[in-house]
């Protein structure tokens, strides 16, 4: 039995599972390219797919998402500063890259195959549907063979979810029957997590309320409040102390309440519970408290993992460690949030680290395909370019061992820096256009 794939050389089924089929993405008939399979289309996977030399590799990306999400812009998309399309890039937009929409289920390191479960429904069973019989269409799990593999499936957010600024809260608060107390509750926005993502979201939300919502809903202006909860005493724990103080002062001036040292013990549909005692009502909750392991990495066998985070331990060239031999693998790489160096300091889970790892891995793959050996290739070094968090529309905080900036200079650097990362020309044109539109006409509050 054969499975045909548009970009695949069809090869016989490998009968490991009764329901699993094997296909190869190789174009060996056209040359002697190696098969590179990349798991994930995030900061790590997408950048390897873009940067690796396609003359040397036949590349296939496996990911449930057919697009790359530009995460630093997500907070802006939730309040209408940017359109969601500005924060995405299609995987199929990368030239000479094949794409399989699916979840990696498992890896057989000995046979060099990845088991993939399609992330799309099976095609309709036309004949039976027309005959009015129950459909027998079922999802086929299949396998992809690789010569080289890059694992970049990231982590899951620990109960993270930005449902978008819920315009319903505003419309509900505008109903004539709603009391002032109800308005205060409906317009209380609770942000849980004082890291860069939670802080940026609170800042975007504050600007949105004060620059746009006050204009559109003038009767509600006095009822808004934003609270930022964190279990640590201060927000932005990884930032320089002076910038932390700068952000906290800015929030205090803006009446964004910082609730440091708050342990949230339970969350209901419209309340959160502090320390198992006080229940605080809210109209909208945004949860941004860090990362939890990807279940695929959790169940992966044969590789060493960090006991606490379940990330894949990697050697100096970003190759996972074989659990049995204790030695780094030679054909598999793990990059981004799903990995952690076995030796040396732990690296932050950021887009900056993932994209530097992607660049390094692309170069390493090129050197290997040209006949080099890992031992001769320089180990991966992360270069800290600084970290950044939006505090308001015209002020940014930046910290790092190179720069300690705040204010307008940081704002310019922030915008220029992100525009250079992983963006196609379409978005390089669109993003400044949307920023200008939001600046001149206010944010777009339409919900479809
Ligand atoms: C809202 C938000 C804002 C952020 N802002 C910043 C910022 O301003 N600066 C910064 O440096 N960092 C930021 N980060 C962190 C940064 O986005 C991550 O560190 C980065 O995305 C990690 O890249 P990655 O490739 O490891 O994983 P991801 O980018 O998470 O990509 C993982 C990919 O793997 C896919 N996948 C998952 N499971 C499977 C599977 N089983 N099989 C195949 N594919 C799978 C996913 O669909 C996804 O495409 C932000 C994160 C968030 C959530």
Short mmCIF file of C-alpha atoms and ligand atoms in Angstrom, two decimals:
data_model
loop_
_atom_site.label_atom_id
_atom_site.label_comp_id
_atom_site.label_asym_id
_atom_site.label_seq_id
_atom_site.Cartn_x
_atom_site.Cartn_y
_atom_site.Cartn_z
CA UNK A 1 0.00 0.00 0.00
CA UNK A 2 1.37 3.43 -0.94
CA UNK A 3 0.69 6.90 0.31
CA UNK A 4 1.15 9.65 -2.22
CA UNK A 5 2.21 13.12 -1.14
CA UNK A 6 2.52 16.06 -3.53
CA UNK A 7 6.17 16.61 -2.63
CA UNK A 8 7.11 13.06 -1.85
CA UNK A 9 8.86 10.26 -3.62
CA UNK A 10 6.47 7.40 -2.92
CA UNK A 11 8.10 4.47 -1.23
CA UNK A 12 6.67 1.24 0.20
CA UNK A 13 4.79 1.23 3.42
CA UNK A 14 6.74 0.44 6.57
CA UNK A 15 4.54 -1.84 8.59
CA UNK A 16 5.41 -0.70 12.11
CA UNK A 17 1.79 0.16 12.88
CA UNK A 18 -1.16 -1.29 11.06
CA UNK A 19 -2.47 2.26 10.58
CA UNK A 20 0.80 4.05 9.90
CA UNK A 21 2.22 4.65 6.41
CA UNK A 22 5.68 5.79 5.47
CA UNK A 23 6.48 8.40 2.90
CA UNK A 24 9.66 10.15 2.05
CA UNK A 25 9.92 13.83 1.29
CA UNK A 26 13.10 13.24 -0.60
CA UNK A 27 13.82 14.43 -4.08
CA UNK A 28 16.74 12.03 -4.42
CA UNK A 29 15.71 11.24 -7.95
CA UNK A 30 16.62 14.84 -8.82
CA UNK A 31 19.93 14.93 -7.01
CA UNK A 32 21.47 13.75 -3.76
CA UNK A 33 19.91 16.21 -1.38
CA UNK A 34 19.41 15.07 2.18
CA UNK A 35 15.94 15.02 3.72
CA UNK A 36 15.54 17.64 6.43
CA UNK A 37 12.38 17.45 8.52
CA UNK A 38 11.57 20.39 10.80
CA UNK A 39 8.99 19.95 13.57
CA UNK A 40 7.25 23.24 14.38
CA UNK A 41 6.73 26.51 12.51
CA UNK A 42 7.54 28.94 15.33
CA UNK A 43 10.58 31.14 15.89
CA UNK A 44 12.95 28.18 15.72
CA UNK A 45 11.41 25.98 13.01
CA UNK A 46 10.28 28.77 10.67
CA UNK A 47 13.70 30.42 10.73
CA UNK A 48 15.56 27.17 9.99
CA UNK A 49 13.15 26.56 7.07
CA UNK A 50 13.90 30.05 5.74
CA UNK A 51 17.64 30.02 6.26
CA UNK A 52 18.83 26.49 5.52
CA UNK A 53 20.46 26.00 2.11
CA UNK A 54 17.82 24.39 -0.15
CA UNK A 55 20.50 23.31 -2.62
CA UNK A 56 21.69 20.91 0.06
CA UNK A 57 18.44 19.87 1.71
CA UNK A 58 14.97 18.84 0.69
CA UNK A 59 13.02 20.52 3.50
CA UNK A 60 9.65 19.57 4.99
CA UNK A 61 8.03 21.46 7.87
CA UNK A 62 5.55 19.51 10.02
CA UNK A 63 3.34 21.73 12.14
CA UNK A 64 -0.34 22.02 13.05
CA UNK A 65 -0.09 25.73 12.16
CA UNK A 66 0.37 26.57 8.50
CA UNK A 67 1.81 29.91 9.58
CA UNK A 68 4.45 31.43 11.83
CA UNK A 69 3.19 33.67 14.66
CA UNK A 70 5.20 36.79 15.33
CA UNK A 71 4.57 36.61 19.09
CA UNK A 72 5.94 40.05 20.08
CA UNK A 73 3.06 41.61 18.13
CA UNK A 74 0.28 39.42 19.55
CA UNK A 75 -0.55 41.80 22.41
CA UNK A 76 -1.02 44.59 19.83
CA UNK A 77 -3.39 42.44 17.78
CA UNK A 78 -5.69 41.84 20.77
CA UNK A 79 -6.49 45.53 21.11
CA UNK A 80 -6.69 46.43 17.42
CA UNK A 81 -3.34 48.28 17.11
CA UNK A 82 -2.38 45.72 14.47
CA UNK A 83 -4.40 43.27 12.40
CA UNK A 84 -3.71 39.63 13.19
CA UNK A 85 -2.42 39.10 9.65
CA UNK A 86 0.48 41.47 10.46
CA UNK A 87 1.69 38.97 13.06
CA UNK A 88 1.70 35.89 10.81
CA UNK A 89 3.79 34.59 7.92
CA UNK A 90 2.65 31.57 5.85
CA UNK A 91 4.96 28.53 5.89
CA UNK A 92 4.12 27.85 2.27
CA UNK A 93 5.42 31.33 1.50
CA UNK A 94 8.98 30.02 1.96
CA UNK A 95 10.34 28.94 -1.41
CA UNK A 96 11.34 25.28 -1.90
CA UNK A 97 9.87 24.12 1.40
CA UNK A 98 7.26 21.35 1.67
CA UNK A 99 4.65 21.55 4.37
CA UNK A 100 2.64 18.85 6.16
CA UNK A 101 -0.14 20.14 8.39
CA UNK A 102 0.06 17.80 11.34
CA UNK A 103 1.24 17.02 14.84
CA UNK A 104 4.42 15.03 15.40
CA UNK A 105 3.30 12.13 17.59
CA UNK A 106 6.58 10.33 18.11
CA UNK A 107 10.10 9.81 16.75
CA UNK A 108 11.81 6.52 16.02
CA UNK A 109 15.45 7.60 16.27
CA UNK A 110 16.76 4.18 15.15
CA UNK A 111 14.67 4.11 11.96
CA UNK A 112 14.89 7.89 11.49
CA UNK A 113 11.17 8.41 11.11
CA UNK A 114 8.62 10.78 12.60
CA UNK A 115 5.05 9.69 13.16
CA UNK A 116 2.63 12.43 12.08
CA UNK A 117 -1.04 12.85 12.88
CA UNK A 118 -2.79 15.18 10.40
CA UNK A 119 -4.13 18.35 12.00
CA UNK A 120 -6.88 18.60 9.39
CA UNK A 121 -10.05 16.52 9.02
CA UNK A 122 -9.94 13.55 6.60
CA UNK A 123 -11.29 14.22 3.09
CA UNK A 124 -15.02 13.51 2.69
CA UNK A 125 -16.09 9.97 1.77
CA UNK A 126 -17.93 11.22 -1.35
CA UNK A 127 -19.29 7.89 -2.63
CA UNK A 128 -20.82 6.89 0.70
CA UNK A 129 -22.02 10.44 1.42
CA UNK A 130 -23.88 10.57 -1.94
CA UNK A 131 -25.32 7.10 -1.33
CA UNK A 132 -26.59 8.35 2.03
CA UNK A 133 -24.47 5.80 3.92
CA UNK A 134 -22.51 6.63 7.09
CA UNK A 135 -19.10 8.04 6.15
CA UNK A 136 -16.07 5.80 6.69
CA UNK A 137 -13.55 8.62 6.22
CA UNK A 138 -10.90 8.33 8.92
CA UNK A 139 -7.71 10.11 9.78
CA UNK A 140 -4.53 8.28 8.72
CA UNK A 141 -1.45 8.55 10.88
CA UNK A 142 1.65 8.36 8.68
CA UNK A 143 5.42 8.46 8.95
CA UNK A 144 8.04 10.72 7.40
CA UNK A 145 11.64 9.60 7.01
CA UNK A 146 14.51 12.01 7.63
CA UNK A 147 18.26 12.27 7.25
CA UNK A 148 18.39 15.26 9.56
CA UNK A 149 15.72 16.36 12.02
CA UNK A 150 15.13 19.66 13.83
CA UNK A 151 12.81 19.55 16.84
CA UNK A 152 11.34 23.02 17.47
CA UNK A 153 7.87 22.39 18.88
CA UNK A 154 8.17 24.99 21.65
CA UNK A 155 6.30 24.80 24.95
CA UNK A 156 2.70 25.29 25.90
CA UNK A 157 1.63 28.37 27.80
CA UNK A 158 0.68 27.59 31.36
CA UNK A 159 -3.07 28.24 31.03
CA UNK A 160 -2.33 31.22 28.78
CA UNK A 161 -5.12 32.61 26.63
CA UNK A 162 -5.78 36.06 25.28
CA UNK A 163 -9.34 35.89 24.02
CA UNK A 164 -9.07 39.40 22.59
CA UNK A 165 -10.31 42.45 24.37
CA UNK A 166 -13.88 41.44 24.82
CA UNK A 167 -16.01 44.12 23.29
CA UNK A 168 -18.98 42.33 24.91
CA UNK A 169 -17.71 43.62 28.31
CA UNK A 170 -18.02 47.17 26.99
CA UNK A 171 -21.40 46.65 25.36
CA UNK A 172 -22.75 44.85 28.46
CA UNK A 173 -21.52 47.74 30.64
CA UNK A 174 -23.36 50.15 28.31
CA UNK A 175 -26.77 48.53 28.89
CA UNK A 176 -29.16 50.92 30.70
CA UNK A 177 -30.12 48.31 33.32
CA UNK A 178 -26.51 47.82 34.50
CA UNK A 179 -25.66 49.39 37.90
CA UNK A 180 -22.44 51.33 38.59
CA UNK A 181 -21.10 48.45 40.70
CA UNK A 182 -21.73 46.02 37.86
CA UNK A 183 -19.97 48.40 35.45
CA UNK A 184 -16.90 48.51 37.73
CA UNK A 185 -16.79 44.71 37.76
CA UNK A 186 -17.37 44.29 34.02
CA UNK A 187 -14.63 46.81 33.29
CA UNK A 188 -12.11 45.38 35.73
CA UNK A 189 -9.38 43.76 33.61
CA UNK A 190 -7.23 41.30 35.55
CA UNK A 191 -3.84 40.39 34.06
CA UNK A 192 -2.09 37.49 35.80
CA UNK A 193 1.69 37.31 35.30
CA UNK A 194 4.13 40.23 35.61
CA UNK A 195 6.65 38.99 33.01
CA UNK A 196 7.24 40.89 29.74
CA UNK A 197 4.15 39.40 28.05
CA UNK A 198 1.74 40.27 30.89
CA UNK A 199 3.28 43.73 31.26
CA UNK A 200 3.08 44.45 27.53
CA UNK A 201 -0.53 43.31 27.44
CA UNK A 202 -1.43 45.52 30.44
CA UNK A 203 0.33 48.48 28.76
CA UNK A 204 -1.43 47.93 25.41
CA UNK A 205 -4.74 47.57 27.22
CA UNK A 206 -4.16 50.77 29.19
CA UNK A 207 -3.37 52.70 26.00
CA UNK A 208 -6.36 51.18 24.23
CA UNK A 209 -8.72 52.18 27.05
CA UNK A 210 -7.37 55.69 27.42
CA UNK A 211 -6.80 56.54 23.78
CA UNK A 212 -9.72 54.77 22.10
CA UNK A 213 -12.33 53.32 24.44
CA UNK A 214 -12.76 56.57 26.38
CA UNK A 215 -13.53 58.29 23.07
CA UNK A 216 -15.92 55.56 21.89
CA UNK A 217 -17.62 54.89 25.26
CA UNK A 218 -17.35 58.25 27.10
CA UNK A 219 -20.00 57.24 29.65
CA UNK A 220 -17.85 54.36 30.87
CA UNK A 221 -14.64 56.34 31.30
CA UNK A 222 -14.71 56.38 35.11
CA UNK A 223 -15.37 52.68 35.55
CA UNK A 224 -12.23 51.09 34.05
CA UNK A 225 -9.50 49.47 36.10
CA UNK A 226 -6.55 47.20 35.32
CA UNK A 227 -4.85 44.99 37.93
CA UNK A 228 -1.59 43.17 37.26
CA UNK A 229 -1.08 40.18 39.60
CA UNK A 230 2.19 38.37 40.20
CA UNK A 231 3.32 35.96 42.87
CA UNK A 232 6.73 37.77 42.98
CA UNK A 233 6.91 41.09 44.83
CA UNK A 234 7.87 42.99 41.63
CA UNK A 235 7.00 42.82 37.93
CA UNK A 236 9.63 42.25 35.19
CA UNK A 237 11.82 40.16 37.49
CA UNK A 238 14.38 39.45 34.75
CA UNK A 239 14.96 43.15 34.00
CA UNK A 240 17.44 45.62 35.41
CA UNK A 241 16.23 47.07 38.76
CA UNK A 242 16.17 50.67 37.46
CA UNK A 243 13.98 49.70 34.49
CA UNK A 244 11.72 47.67 36.76
CA UNK A 245 11.26 50.76 38.93
CA UNK A 246 10.66 52.88 35.80
CA UNK A 247 7.89 50.52 34.63
CA UNK A 248 6.32 50.34 38.09
CA UNK A 249 6.29 54.14 38.45
CA UNK A 250 4.79 54.48 34.99
CA UNK A 251 2.03 52.00 35.84
CA UNK A 252 1.39 53.73 39.19
CA UNK A 253 0.93 57.05 37.35
CA UNK A 254 -1.43 55.37 34.91
CA UNK A 255 -3.39 53.80 37.79
CA UNK A 256 -2.59 50.27 36.66
CA UNK A 257 -2.61 48.48 40.03
CA UNK A 258 0.39 46.22 40.51
CA UNK A 259 -0.51 43.46 42.93
CA UNK A 260 2.88 41.91 43.71
CA UNK A 261 3.08 38.96 46.10
CA UNK A 262 -0.38 37.74 45.02
CA UNK A 263 -0.90 34.01 44.91
CA UNK A 264 -3.98 33.13 42.87
CA UNK A 265 -5.42 29.87 44.13
CA UNK A 266 -8.56 29.48 42.02
CA UNK A 267 -10.23 31.09 39.02
CA UNK A 268 -13.96 31.17 38.29
CA UNK A 269 -15.85 32.44 35.23
CA UNK A 270 -15.94 35.99 36.64
CA UNK A 271 -13.77 35.94 39.77
CA UNK A 272 -10.31 34.97 40.94
CA UNK A 273 -9.39 33.81 44.41
CA UNK A 274 -6.37 35.18 46.28
CA UNK A 275 -4.56 32.95 48.81
CA UNK A 276 -7.69 30.81 49.18
CA UNK A 277 -9.46 33.74 50.87
CA UNK A 278 -10.52 36.89 49.04
CA UNK A 279 -12.53 36.57 45.79
CA UNK A 280 -11.99 39.41 43.31
CA UNK A 281 -14.56 39.88 40.53
CA UNK A 282 -13.39 40.70 36.98
CA UNK A 283 -14.90 41.33 33.55
CA UNK A 284 -11.96 39.86 31.63
CA UNK A 285 -8.97 37.79 32.72
CA UNK A 286 -5.68 37.39 30.84
CA UNK A 287 -3.42 34.61 32.09
CA UNK A 288 0.28 34.88 31.28
CA UNK A 289 2.26 32.99 33.86
CA UNK A 290 4.91 31.14 31.90
CA UNK A 291 5.44 27.85 30.16
CA UNK A 292 4.44 24.23 30.56
CA UNK A 293 6.07 21.34 28.66
CA UNK A 294 4.89 20.29 25.21
CA UNK A 295 3.13 16.88 25.62
CA UNK A 296 4.99 15.56 22.53
CA UNK A 297 8.35 16.24 24.21
CA UNK A 298 7.03 14.85 27.48
CA UNK A 299 6.27 11.47 25.95
CA UNK A 300 9.37 11.30 23.72
CA UNK A 301 11.62 8.33 24.64
CA UNK A 302 15.35 7.75 24.13
CA UNK A 303 16.54 11.31 24.86
CA UNK A 304 17.68 13.02 28.07
CA UNK A 305 15.34 15.60 29.54
CA UNK A 306 15.50 18.12 32.31
CA UNK A 307 13.56 16.65 35.23
CA UNK A 308 11.85 19.88 36.19
CA UNK A 309 10.96 21.46 32.84
CA UNK A 310 10.91 18.30 30.69
CA UNK A 311 12.91 20.23 28.02
CA UNK A 312 15.33 18.26 25.85
CA UNK A 313 18.89 18.55 27.11
CA UNK A 314 21.22 19.51 24.28
CA UNK A 315 24.97 19.34 23.81
CA UNK A 316 27.23 22.18 22.60
CA UNK A 317 25.95 21.88 18.99
CA UNK A 318 22.26 21.83 20.03
CA UNK A 319 21.92 18.09 19.46
CA UNK A 320 19.84 16.14 22.02
CA UNK A 321 21.58 13.66 24.32
CA UNK A 322 21.03 9.95 23.69
CA UNK A 323 19.56 8.59 26.90
CA UNK A 324 21.40 5.27 26.66
CA UNK A 325 24.88 6.36 25.66
CA UNK A 326 24.84 9.81 27.28
CA UNK A 327 26.35 11.19 24.06
CA UNK A 328 24.93 13.94 21.83
CA UNK A 329 23.11 12.65 18.73
CA UNK A 330 24.54 13.55 15.33
CA UNK A 331 21.47 13.82 13.06
CA UNK A 332 18.95 15.50 15.32
CA UNK A 333 18.83 19.09 16.59
CA UNK A 334 16.55 20.61 19.24
CA UNK A 335 16.15 24.38 19.34
CA UNK A 336 14.02 27.06 20.99
CA UNK A 337 11.79 26.74 24.03
CA UNK A 338 11.75 22.91 23.94
CA UNK A 339 15.49 22.60 24.69
CA UNK A 340 17.98 23.53 27.34
CA UNK A 341 21.81 23.30 27.28
CA UNK A 342 23.10 20.34 29.29
CA UNK A 343 26.16 22.32 30.32
CA UNK A 344 26.34 26.00 31.08
CA UNK A 345 23.69 28.49 32.11
CA UNK A 346 20.00 28.06 31.36
CA UNK A 347 18.89 30.26 28.45
CA UNK A 348 15.71 32.34 28.56
CA UNK A 349 12.68 31.08 26.59
CA UNK A 350 12.56 33.94 24.11
CA UNK A 351 12.21 34.55 20.39
CA UNK A 352 15.73 35.99 20.44
CA UNK A 353 17.27 32.73 21.70
CA UNK A 354 15.14 30.59 19.33
CA UNK A 355 16.08 32.68 16.28
CA UNK A 356 19.81 32.65 17.15
CA UNK A 357 19.61 28.86 17.57
CA UNK A 358 17.83 28.60 14.21
CA UNK A 359 20.55 30.63 12.49
CA UNK A 360 23.26 28.50 14.08
CA UNK A 361 21.49 25.24 13.17
CA UNK A 362 20.98 26.31 9.55
CA UNK A 363 24.71 27.04 9.23
CA UNK A 364 25.64 23.79 10.98
CA UNK A 365 23.36 21.79 8.68
CA UNK A 366 25.03 23.45 5.70
CA UNK A 367 28.51 22.60 6.98
CA UNK A 368 27.51 18.97 7.65
CA UNK A 369 26.01 18.54 4.17
CA UNK A 370 29.27 19.85 2.70
CA UNK A 371 31.15 17.06 4.43
CA UNK A 372 32.06 18.75 7.73
CA UNK A 373 31.86 17.05 11.11
CA UNK A 374 30.21 18.36 14.26
CA UNK A 375 33.49 18.12 16.16
CA UNK A 376 35.02 20.68 13.78
CA UNK A 377 32.12 23.13 14.08
CA UNK A 378 32.17 25.84 16.73
CA UNK A 379 29.71 25.32 19.57
CA UNK A 380 26.57 27.46 19.92
CA UNK A 381 26.99 30.75 21.81
CA UNK A 382 24.03 32.88 22.70
CA UNK A 383 24.59 36.62 22.39
CA UNK A 384 22.31 38.66 24.62
CA UNK A 385 21.00 41.53 22.51
CA UNK A 386 18.93 42.89 25.40
CA UNK A 387 15.34 42.27 26.38
CA UNK A 388 12.44 44.57 25.85
CA UNK A 389 8.96 45.22 27.15
CA UNK A 390 6.43 47.78 26.02
CA UNK A 391 5.34 50.15 28.75
CA UNK A 392 3.31 52.57 26.69
CA UNK A 393 2.85 53.70 23.13
CA UNK A 394 5.78 56.07 23.22
CA UNK A 395 8.02 54.47 25.86
CA UNK A 396 9.85 51.17 25.99
CA UNK A 397 12.01 49.49 28.55
CA UNK A 398 15.11 47.77 27.31
CA UNK A 399 17.61 45.94 29.43
CA UNK A 400 20.54 43.70 28.78
CA UNK A 401 24.21 43.88 29.39
CA UNK A 402 24.71 46.10 26.35
CA UNK A 403 21.90 48.60 26.70
CA UNK A 404 19.91 50.13 29.50
CA UNK A 405 17.52 52.44 27.81
CA UNK A 406 14.09 53.81 28.39
CA UNK A 407 11.92 56.39 26.69
CA UNK A 408 11.87 57.51 23.09
CA UNK A 409 15.28 56.02 22.12
CA UNK A 410 14.14 52.63 23.37
CA UNK A 411 10.89 53.03 21.43
CA UNK A 412 12.78 53.62 18.16
CA UNK A 413 15.16 50.71 18.78
CA UNK A 414 12.27 48.38 19.67
CA UNK A 415 10.38 49.14 16.49
CA UNK A 416 13.45 48.92 14.23
CA UNK A 417 14.70 45.72 15.86
CA UNK A 418 11.45 43.80 15.48
CA UNK A 419 10.96 44.94 11.92
CA UNK A 420 14.18 43.15 10.97
CA UNK A 421 13.24 39.79 12.50
CA UNK A 422 11.53 37.02 10.54
CA UNK A 423 9.22 39.35 8.62
CA UNK A 424 8.36 39.14 4.95
CA UNK A 425 8.06 42.27 2.81
CA UNK A 426 4.28 42.18 2.91
CA UNK A 427 4.30 42.61 6.71
CA UNK A 428 7.25 45.02 6.63
CA UNK A 429 4.94 47.25 4.59
CA UNK A 430 1.70 46.44 6.45
CA UNK A 431 2.93 46.92 10.03
CA UNK A 432 4.05 50.58 9.72
CA UNK A 433 0.81 51.26 7.83
CA UNK A 434 -1.30 49.87 10.68
CA UNK A 435 0.79 51.73 13.27
CA UNK A 436 0.19 54.95 11.35
CA UNK A 437 -3.55 54.25 10.97
CA UNK A 438 -3.87 53.52 14.70
CA UNK A 439 -1.89 56.67 15.51
CA UNK A 440 -4.01 58.92 13.30
CA UNK A 441 -7.50 57.37 13.54
CA UNK A 442 -7.29 55.33 16.74
CA UNK A 443 -7.39 51.55 17.05
CA UNK A 444 -9.87 49.45 15.14
CA UNK A 445 -12.40 48.09 17.65
CA UNK A 446 -14.54 46.17 15.14
CA UNK A 447 -15.14 42.53 15.99
CA UNK A 448 -16.42 40.14 13.34
C1 LIG B 1 2.18 36.53 23.59
C2 LIG B 1 3.68 36.27 23.55
C3 LIG B 1 4.55 37.33 23.39
C4 LIG B 1 5.93 37.11 23.34
N1 LIG B 1 6.75 38.20 23.17
C5 LIG B 1 8.08 37.99 23.06
C6 LIG B 1 8.96 39.10 22.82
O1 LIG B 1 8.53 40.25 22.73
N2 LIG B 1 10.30 38.85 22.69
C7 LIG B 1 10.81 37.57 22.80
O2 LIG B 1 12.03 37.39 22.66
N3 LIG B 1 10.02 36.51 23.05
C8 LIG B 1 8.67 36.68 23.16
N4 LIG B 1 7.84 35.61 23.42
C9 LIG B 1 8.44 34.26 23.57
C10 LIG B 1 8.72 33.65 22.21
O3 LIG B 1 7.58 33.76 21.38
C11 LIG B 1 9.11 32.20 22.36
O4 LIG B 1 10.25 32.09 23.16
C12 LIG B 1 9.38 31.59 20.98
O5 LIG B 1 8.17 31.54 20.27
C13 LIG B 1 9.99 30.19 21.06
O6 LIG B 1 10.16 29.71 19.76
P1 LIG B 1 10.02 28.15 19.45
O7 LIG B 1 10.30 27.98 17.99
O8 LIG B 1 10.81 27.37 20.41
O9 LIG B 1 8.51 27.79 19.77
P2 LIG B 1 7.18 28.41 19.18
O10 LIG B 1 7.43 29.72 18.55
O11 LIG B 1 6.18 28.29 20.28
O12 LIG B 1 6.79 27.40 18.01
C14 LIG B 1 6.42 26.08 18.25
C15 LIG B 1 5.83 25.53 16.97
O13 LIG B 1 5.67 24.12 17.09
C16 LIG B 1 4.35 23.74 16.71
N5 LIG B 1 4.04 22.49 17.42
C17 LIG B 1 3.63 22.32 18.70
N6 LIG B 1 3.50 21.00 18.96
C18 LIG B 1 3.85 20.34 17.82
C19 LIG B 1 3.92 18.98 17.45
N7 LIG B 1 3.61 17.99 18.30
N8 LIG B 1 4.31 18.66 16.19
C20 LIG B 1 4.64 19.64 15.29
N9 LIG B 1 4.58 20.95 15.59
C21 LIG B 1 4.20 21.29 16.83
C22 LIG B 1 3.51 24.94 17.09
O14 LIG B 1 2.29 24.94 16.39
C23 LIG B 1 4.43 26.07 16.66
O15 LIG B 1 4.35 26.29 15.27
C24 LIG B 1 6.45 35.81 23.48
C25 LIG B 1 5.57 34.72 23.64
C26 LIG B 1 4.21 34.95 23.67
C27 LIG B 1 3.28 33.76 23.84
#
